[in-house]
Amino acid sequence: MTAPVLHARGITKSFGPRAVLKGIDLDAHRGDVVSILGGSGSGKSTFLRCLNLLEMPDAGTIEIAGIRAPLTHDRHGRARIDNPRALGVLRSKTAMVFQSFNLWSHMTVLDNIVAAPVHVHGLARAAAIERAHALLEKVGMTGFATHWPAQLSGGQQQRVAIARALATDPDLMLFDEPTSALDPERVREVLDLMRALADEGRTMLIVTHEMAFARDVSSTIVHVRDGVIESMGPPGVMFGADATAVFRGFLSA
């Protein structure tokens, strides 16, 4: 088997006295779609944010597309990464889509999409603009390049956010409850787009409450409970008779 796109081991994270992640191990190989399910406060979103180091884990190992940024600790025991270049390279391998879109309000749709390819990856602006227009067509937003985020609906903003994530051609796409802020019709539009990305073979980790989507699209279902992986497996197992009693209780709730 080829090396995984994501290799995470022993990921822990506390906020003050509260331990949110208590040692999570997870691999994802090329083309995997991993849906991370669990109740509020279980640690799902914190784990996702630790993978691209938006949150610095307290301990553990993260390797993405063969790149590792080793953690060290200062004299107070706080985790950090001493090699900023390794940190930048690791982050460049990922792209994240947030539940609240997080588009830059002072930039047009086009500039939101071209910013990272130009300023982080060093792509020529003309090439980045050409790619951005192709991505806007891909996500069904042709003709919106000069719009401001405030002029768009929530579903439109999320599709632009997905185009922005795709602009750097990431090895790993992270989705943090991408439909939770949308009305039902917009939810379907965004999920259909994510299904298309899965069909393309994109490697995706998705924190979601959309159970039917997770069952239909995922290669692996992960149930996180109280900061640990309670169970994981293919959808046929996790949504079938062999699921753990704890996971069945979560589904019924």
mmCIF file of C-alpha atoms in Angstrom:
data_model
loop_
_atom_site.group_PDB
_atom_site.id
_atom_site.type_symbol
_atom_site.label_atom_id
_atom_site.label_comp_id
_atom_site.label_asym_id
_atom_site.label_seq_id
_atom_site.Cartn_x
_atom_site.Cartn_y
_atom_site.Cartn_z
ATOM 1 C CA MET A 1 0.000 0.000 0.000
ATOM 2 C CA THR A 2 1.253 3.495 -0.795
ATOM 3 C CA ALA A 3 2.135 5.913 1.985
ATOM 4 C CA PRO A 4 -0.913 7.713 3.373
ATOM 5 C CA VAL A 5 -1.655 11.313 2.444
ATOM 6 C CA LEU A 6 -2.404 11.867 6.132
ATOM 7 C CA HIS A 7 -0.613 10.103 8.957
ATOM 8 C CA ALA A 8 -1.607 11.376 12.411
ATOM 9 C CA ARG A 9 -0.558 9.720 15.631
ATOM 10 C CA GLY A 10 -1.187 10.510 19.279
ATOM 11 C CA ILE A 11 -2.793 13.914 18.731
ATOM 12 C CA THR A 12 -3.671 15.571 22.027
ATOM 13 C CA LYS A 13 -5.003 19.031 22.770
ATOM 14 C CA SER A 14 -6.159 20.731 25.951
ATOM 15 C CA PHE A 15 -7.629 24.144 26.581
ATOM 16 C CA GLY A 16 -6.674 24.971 30.133
ATOM 17 C CA PRO A 17 -7.692 22.045 32.357
ATOM 18 C CA ARG A 18 -10.048 20.586 29.725
ATOM 19 C CA ALA A 19 -8.614 17.790 27.590
ATOM 20 C CA VAL A 20 -10.353 18.023 24.204
ATOM 21 C CA LEU A 21 -8.264 15.475 22.268
ATOM 22 C CA LYS A 22 -6.862 12.530 24.204
ATOM 23 C CA GLY A 23 -4.710 10.769 21.630
ATOM 24 C CA ILE A 24 -6.147 10.394 18.133
ATOM 25 C CA ASP A 25 -4.579 8.198 15.445
ATOM 26 C CA LEU A 26 -5.823 8.421 11.862
ATOM 27 C CA ASP A 27 -4.573 7.644 8.359
ATOM 28 C CA ALA A 28 -6.104 8.694 5.048
ATOM 29 C CA HIS A 29 -4.863 7.433 1.701
ATOM 30 C CA ARG A 30 -5.180 9.069 -1.687
ATOM 31 C CA GLY A 31 -8.816 9.304 -2.723
ATOM 32 C CA ASP A 32 -10.202 8.492 0.722
ATOM 33 C CA VAL A 33 -13.252 10.386 1.952
ATOM 34 C CA VAL A 34 -13.264 10.235 5.750
ATOM 35 C CA SER A 35 -16.345 11.551 7.540
ATOM 36 C CA ILE A 36 -15.821 12.454 11.181
ATOM 37 C CA LEU A 37 -18.995 12.228 13.223
ATOM 38 C CA GLY A 38 -19.731 12.945 16.852
ATOM 39 C CA GLY A 39 -21.662 15.088 19.259
ATOM 40 C CA SER A 40 -21.001 18.727 20.043
ATOM 41 C CA GLY A 41 -17.834 19.139 22.080
ATOM 42 C CA SER A 42 -16.472 15.718 21.151
ATOM 43 C CA GLY A 43 -13.304 17.185 19.592
ATOM 44 C CA LYS A 44 -14.081 16.766 15.884
ATOM 45 C CA SER A 45 -13.404 20.339 14.762
ATOM 46 C CA THR A 46 -10.420 20.732 17.078
ATOM 47 C CA PHE A 47 -8.842 17.643 15.520
ATOM 48 C CA LEU A 48 -9.363 19.063 12.033
ATOM 49 C CA ARG A 49 -7.786 22.387 13.061
ATOM 50 C CA CYS A 50 -4.825 20.585 14.571
ATOM 51 C CA LEU A 51 -4.118 18.803 11.288
ATOM 52 C CA ASN A 52 -3.272 22.043 9.479
ATOM 53 C CA LEU A 53 -1.925 23.576 12.699
ATOM 54 C CA LEU A 54 -4.500 26.323 12.999
ATOM 55 C CA GLU A 55 -4.536 24.887 16.504
ATOM 56 C CA MET A 56 -1.162 23.717 17.785
ATOM 57 C CA PRO A 57 -1.552 20.213 19.231
ATOM 58 C CA ASP A 58 0.030 19.591 22.609
ATOM 59 C CA ALA A 59 1.613 16.361 21.437
ATOM 60 C CA GLY A 60 1.602 13.937 18.548
ATOM 61 C CA THR A 61 2.872 13.492 15.024
ATOM 62 C CA ILE A 62 1.278 14.880 11.861
ATOM 63 C CA GLU A 63 2.567 14.000 8.401
ATOM 64 C CA ILE A 64 0.799 15.205 5.252
ATOM 65 C CA ALA A 65 1.907 14.105 1.779
ATOM 66 C CA GLY A 66 5.242 13.054 3.218
ATOM 67 C CA ILE A 67 5.872 16.377 4.991
ATOM 68 C CA ARG A 68 6.319 16.468 8.758
ATOM 69 C CA ALA A 69 6.760 19.540 10.965
ATOM 70 C CA PRO A 70 8.103 18.160 14.269
ATOM 71 C CA LEU A 71 6.723 19.543 17.494
ATOM 72 C CA THR A 72 9.021 20.826 20.204
ATOM 73 C CA HIS A 73 8.178 22.388 23.567
ATOM 74 C CA ASP A 74 9.380 25.571 25.190
ATOM 75 C CA ARG A 75 10.506 25.783 28.812
ATOM 76 C CA HIS A 76 6.887 26.255 29.893
ATOM 77 C CA GLY A 77 5.842 23.048 28.151
ATOM 78 C CA ARG A 78 3.970 24.809 25.348
ATOM 79 C CA ALA A 79 4.097 23.053 21.985
ATOM 80 C CA ARG A 80 5.572 24.847 18.986
ATOM 81 C CA ILE A 81 7.208 24.199 15.627
ATOM 82 C CA ASP A 82 10.718 25.601 15.379
ATOM 83 C CA ASN A 83 11.042 25.214 11.607
ATOM 84 C CA PRO A 84 8.776 27.842 9.964
ATOM 85 C CA ARG A 85 9.595 26.558 6.488
ATOM 86 C CA ALA A 86 8.421 23.043 7.349
ATOM 87 C CA LEU A 87 5.279 24.551 8.875
ATOM 88 C CA GLY A 88 4.592 26.525 5.701
ATOM 89 C CA VAL A 89 5.153 23.530 3.442
ATOM 90 C CA LEU A 90 2.888 21.312 5.550
ATOM 91 C CA ARG A 91 0.113 23.912 5.522
ATOM 92 C CA SER A 92 0.493 24.297 1.750
ATOM 93 C CA LYS A 93 -0.473 20.644 1.348
ATOM 94 C CA THR A 94 -3.906 21.248 2.894
ATOM 95 C CA ALA A 95 -6.900 23.497 2.300
ATOM 96 C CA MET A 96 -9.776 24.050 4.683
ATOM 97 C CA VAL A 97 -13.415 24.921 4.103
ATOM 98 C CA PHE A 98 -15.033 26.443 7.201
ATOM 99 C CA GLN A 99 -18.662 26.378 8.293
ATOM 100 C CA SER A 100 -18.787 30.207 8.294
ATOM 101 C CA PHE A 101 -17.118 30.490 4.848
ATOM 102 C CA ASN A 102 -14.309 32.824 6.067
ATOM 103 C CA LEU A 103 -14.015 34.695 2.787
ATOM 104 C CA TRP A 104 -12.063 37.926 3.027
ATOM 105 C CA SER A 105 -14.752 40.591 3.010
ATOM 106 C CA HIS A 106 -12.440 43.287 1.606
ATOM 107 C CA MET A 107 -11.620 41.201 -1.488
ATOM 108 C CA THR A 108 -13.693 40.322 -4.512
ATOM 109 C CA VAL A 109 -14.540 36.717 -5.270
ATOM 110 C CA LEU A 110 -11.696 36.577 -7.794
ATOM 111 C CA ASP A 111 -9.130 38.006 -5.398
ATOM 112 C CA ASN A 112 -10.217 35.585 -2.665
ATOM 113 C CA ILE A 113 -9.390 32.704 -4.992
ATOM 114 C CA VAL A 114 -6.095 33.976 -6.424
ATOM 115 C CA ALA A 115 -4.577 35.178 -3.126
ATOM 116 C CA ALA A 116 -3.035 31.902 -1.940
ATOM 117 C CA PRO A 117 -1.780 30.666 -5.338
ATOM 118 C CA VAL A 118 -0.027 34.010 -5.912
ATOM 119 C CA HIS A 119 1.203 34.981 -2.459
ATOM 120 C CA VAL A 120 1.835 31.545 -0.934
ATOM 121 C CA HIS A 121 2.641 29.294 -3.888
ATOM 122 C CA GLY A 122 4.264 31.902 -6.134
ATOM 123 C CA LEU A 123 2.026 31.320 -9.148
ATOM 124 C CA ALA A 124 1.986 34.107 -11.730
ATOM 125 C CA ARG A 125 -1.122 36.245 -11.293
ATOM 126 C CA ALA A 126 -2.274 35.730 -14.889
ATOM 127 C CA ALA A 127 -2.126 31.951 -14.456
ATOM 128 C CA ALA A 128 -3.885 32.195 -11.081
ATOM 129 C CA ILE A 129 -6.691 34.273 -12.616
ATOM 130 C CA GLU A 130 -7.128 31.763 -15.438
ATOM 131 C CA ARG A 131 -7.343 28.940 -12.886
ATOM 132 C CA ALA A 132 -9.791 30.944 -10.753
ATOM 133 C CA HIS A 133 -12.208 31.446 -13.635
ATOM 134 C CA ALA A 134 -12.085 27.712 -14.410
ATOM 135 C CA LEU A 135 -12.819 26.923 -10.763
ATOM 136 C CA LEU A 136 -15.704 29.380 -10.639
ATOM 137 C CA GLU A 137 -17.208 27.559 -13.605
ATOM 138 C CA LYS A 138 -16.604 24.235 -11.819
ATOM 139 C CA VAL A 139 -18.506 25.327 -8.703
ATOM 140 C CA GLY A 140 -21.331 26.980 -10.636
ATOM 141 C CA MET A 141 -20.295 30.575 -9.945
ATOM 142 C CA THR A 142 -19.400 31.841 -13.409
ATOM 143 C CA GLY A 143 -20.071 35.561 -13.653
ATOM 144 C CA PHE A 144 -19.463 36.300 -9.969
ATOM 145 C CA ALA A 145 -15.739 37.098 -10.125
ATOM 146 C CA THR A 146 -16.182 40.811 -9.416
ATOM 147 C CA HIS A 147 -18.776 40.366 -6.660
ATOM 148 C CA TRP A 148 -18.022 40.999 -3.002
ATOM 149 C CA PRO A 149 -18.747 38.254 -0.448
ATOM 150 C CA ALA A 150 -21.495 40.379 1.143
ATOM 151 C CA GLN A 151 -23.372 40.296 -2.185
ATOM 152 C CA LEU A 152 -23.584 36.481 -2.136
ATOM 153 C CA SER A 153 -25.929 34.064 -0.405
ATOM 154 C CA GLY A 154 -24.519 31.618 2.120
ATOM 155 C CA GLY A 155 -24.517 28.783 -0.401
ATOM 156 C CA GLN A 156 -22.767 30.943 -2.983
ATOM 157 C CA GLN A 157 -20.144 31.978 -0.449
ATOM 158 C CA GLN A 158 -19.478 28.353 0.438
ATOM 159 C CA ARG A 159 -19.066 27.410 -3.215
ATOM 160 C CA VAL A 160 -16.554 30.244 -3.594
ATOM 161 C CA ALA A 161 -14.798 28.983 -0.461
ATOM 162 C CA ILE A 162 -14.532 25.536 -2.056
ATOM 163 C CA ALA A 163 -13.128 27.107 -5.230
ATOM 164 C CA ARG A 164 -10.589 28.953 -3.073
ATOM 165 C CA ALA A 165 -9.605 25.683 -1.411
ATOM 166 C CA LEU A 166 -9.180 23.986 -4.781
ATOM 167 C CA ALA A 167 -7.058 26.826 -6.172
ATOM 168 C CA THR A 168 -3.883 25.474 -4.570
ATOM 169 C CA ASP A 169 -4.595 21.876 -5.681
ATOM 170 C CA PRO A 170 -4.171 20.560 -2.114
ATOM 171 C CA ASP A 171 -3.242 17.002 -1.268
ATOM 172 C CA LEU A 172 -5.772 17.012 1.566
ATOM 173 C CA MET A 173 -9.043 18.942 1.815
ATOM 174 C CA LEU A 174 -10.525 19.588 5.251
ATOM 175 C CA PHE A 175 -14.235 20.453 5.620
ATOM 176 C CA ASP A 176 -15.425 21.693 9.014
ATOM 177 C CA GLU A 177 -19.231 21.342 9.036
ATOM 178 C CA PRO A 178 -19.476 23.071 5.637
ATOM 179 C CA THR A 179 -23.293 23.017 5.488
ATOM 180 C CA SER A 180 -24.264 23.837 9.076
ATOM 181 C CA ALA A 181 -24.849 27.543 8.361
ATOM 182 C CA LEU A 182 -26.946 26.973 5.228
ATOM 183 C CA ASP A 183 -30.658 26.617 4.558
ATOM 184 C CA PRO A 184 -31.812 23.197 3.238
ATOM 185 C CA GLU A 185 -31.758 24.076 -0.473
ATOM 186 C CA ARG A 186 -28.238 25.484 -0.242
ATOM 187 C CA VAL A 187 -27.164 22.417 1.747
ATOM 188 C CA ARG A 188 -28.046 20.193 -1.196
ATOM 189 C CA GLU A 189 -26.070 22.381 -3.629
ATOM 190 C CA VAL A 190 -22.921 22.239 -1.516
ATOM 191 C CA LEU A 191 -23.234 18.508 -0.830
ATOM 192 C CA ASP A 192 -23.669 17.814 -4.547
ATOM 193 C CA LEU A 193 -20.463 19.734 -5.211
ATOM 194 C CA MET A 194 -18.640 17.750 -2.530
ATOM 195 C CA ARG A 195 -19.939 14.500 -4.035
ATOM 196 C CA ALA A 196 -18.420 15.574 -7.350
ATOM 197 C CA LEU A 197 -15.072 16.221 -5.650
ATOM 198 C CA ALA A 198 -15.211 12.764 -4.066
ATOM 199 C CA ASP A 199 -15.914 11.258 -7.496
ATOM 200 C CA GLU A 200 -12.789 13.027 -8.793
ATOM 201 C CA GLY A 201 -10.695 11.191 -6.229
ATOM 202 C CA ARG A 202 -10.000 14.111 -3.884
ATOM 203 C CA THR A 203 -8.707 13.132 -0.464
ATOM 204 C CA MET A 204 -11.140 14.678 2.008
ATOM 205 C CA LEU A 205 -11.731 14.775 5.749
ATOM 206 C CA ILE A 206 -15.223 16.015 6.543
ATOM 207 C CA VAL A 207 -16.695 16.941 9.897
ATOM 208 C CA THR A 208 -20.426 16.765 9.267
ATOM 209 C CA HIS A 209 -23.852 16.117 10.728
ATOM 210 C CA GLU A 210 -25.211 15.050 7.316
ATOM 211 C CA MET A 211 -25.564 11.332 8.019
ATOM 212 C CA ALA A 212 -27.010 10.275 4.664
ATOM 213 C CA PHE A 213 -24.237 12.109 2.832
ATOM 214 C CA ALA A 214 -21.580 10.537 5.061
ATOM 215 C CA ARG A 215 -23.030 7.062 4.504
ATOM 216 C CA ASP A 216 -23.229 7.459 0.715
ATOM 217 C CA VAL A 217 -19.944 9.227 -0.047
ATOM 218 C CA SER A 218 -17.427 8.146 2.585
ATOM 219 C CA SER A 219 -14.839 5.413 2.371
ATOM 220 C CA THR A 220 -14.428 5.557 6.164
ATOM 221 C CA ILE A 221 -16.651 6.727 9.001
ATOM 222 C CA VAL A 222 -14.956 7.873 12.211
ATOM 223 C CA HIS A 223 -16.968 8.348 15.406
ATOM 224 C CA VAL A 224 -15.264 10.697 17.866
ATOM 225 C CA ARG A 225 -16.501 10.740 21.446
ATOM 226 C CA ASP A 226 -14.957 12.571 24.399
ATOM 227 C CA GLY A 227 -11.721 13.279 22.544
ATOM 228 C CA VAL A 228 -10.993 9.756 21.327
ATOM 229 C CA ILE A 229 -12.014 7.644 18.341
ATOM 230 C CA GLU A 230 -14.795 5.472 19.743
ATOM 231 C CA SER A 231 -15.136 3.427 16.536
ATOM 232 C CA MET A 232 -14.341 3.602 12.842
ATOM 233 C CA GLY A 233 -14.898 1.558 9.731
ATOM 234 C CA PRO A 234 -16.524 1.510 6.288
ATOM 235 C CA PRO A 235 -20.079 2.863 6.038
ATOM 236 C CA GLY A 236 -21.543 -0.604 5.546
ATOM 237 C CA VAL A 237 -20.227 -1.619 8.964
ATOM 238 C CA MET A 238 -20.750 1.641 10.817
ATOM 239 C CA PHE A 239 -24.345 2.036 9.651
ATOM 240 C CA GLY A 240 -25.103 -1.671 9.833
ATOM 241 C CA ALA A 241 -25.834 -4.297 12.439
ATOM 242 C CA ASP A 242 -22.176 -4.560 13.492
ATOM 243 C CA ALA A 243 -21.914 -0.925 14.650
ATOM 244 C CA THR A 244 -21.037 -0.393 18.292
ATOM 245 C CA ALA A 245 -23.850 0.243 20.724
ATOM 246 C CA VAL A 246 -22.357 3.660 21.458
ATOM 247 C CA PHE A 247 -22.442 4.674 17.798
ATOM 248 C CA ARG A 248 -25.974 3.349 17.366
ATOM 249 C CA GLY A 249 -26.991 5.432 20.359
ATOM 250 C CA PHE A 250 -25.394 8.499 18.772
ATOM 251 C CA LEU A 251 -27.317 7.911 15.536
ATOM 252 C CA SER A 252 -30.612 7.447 17.319
ATOM 253 C CA ALA A 253 -30.076 10.675 19.271
#
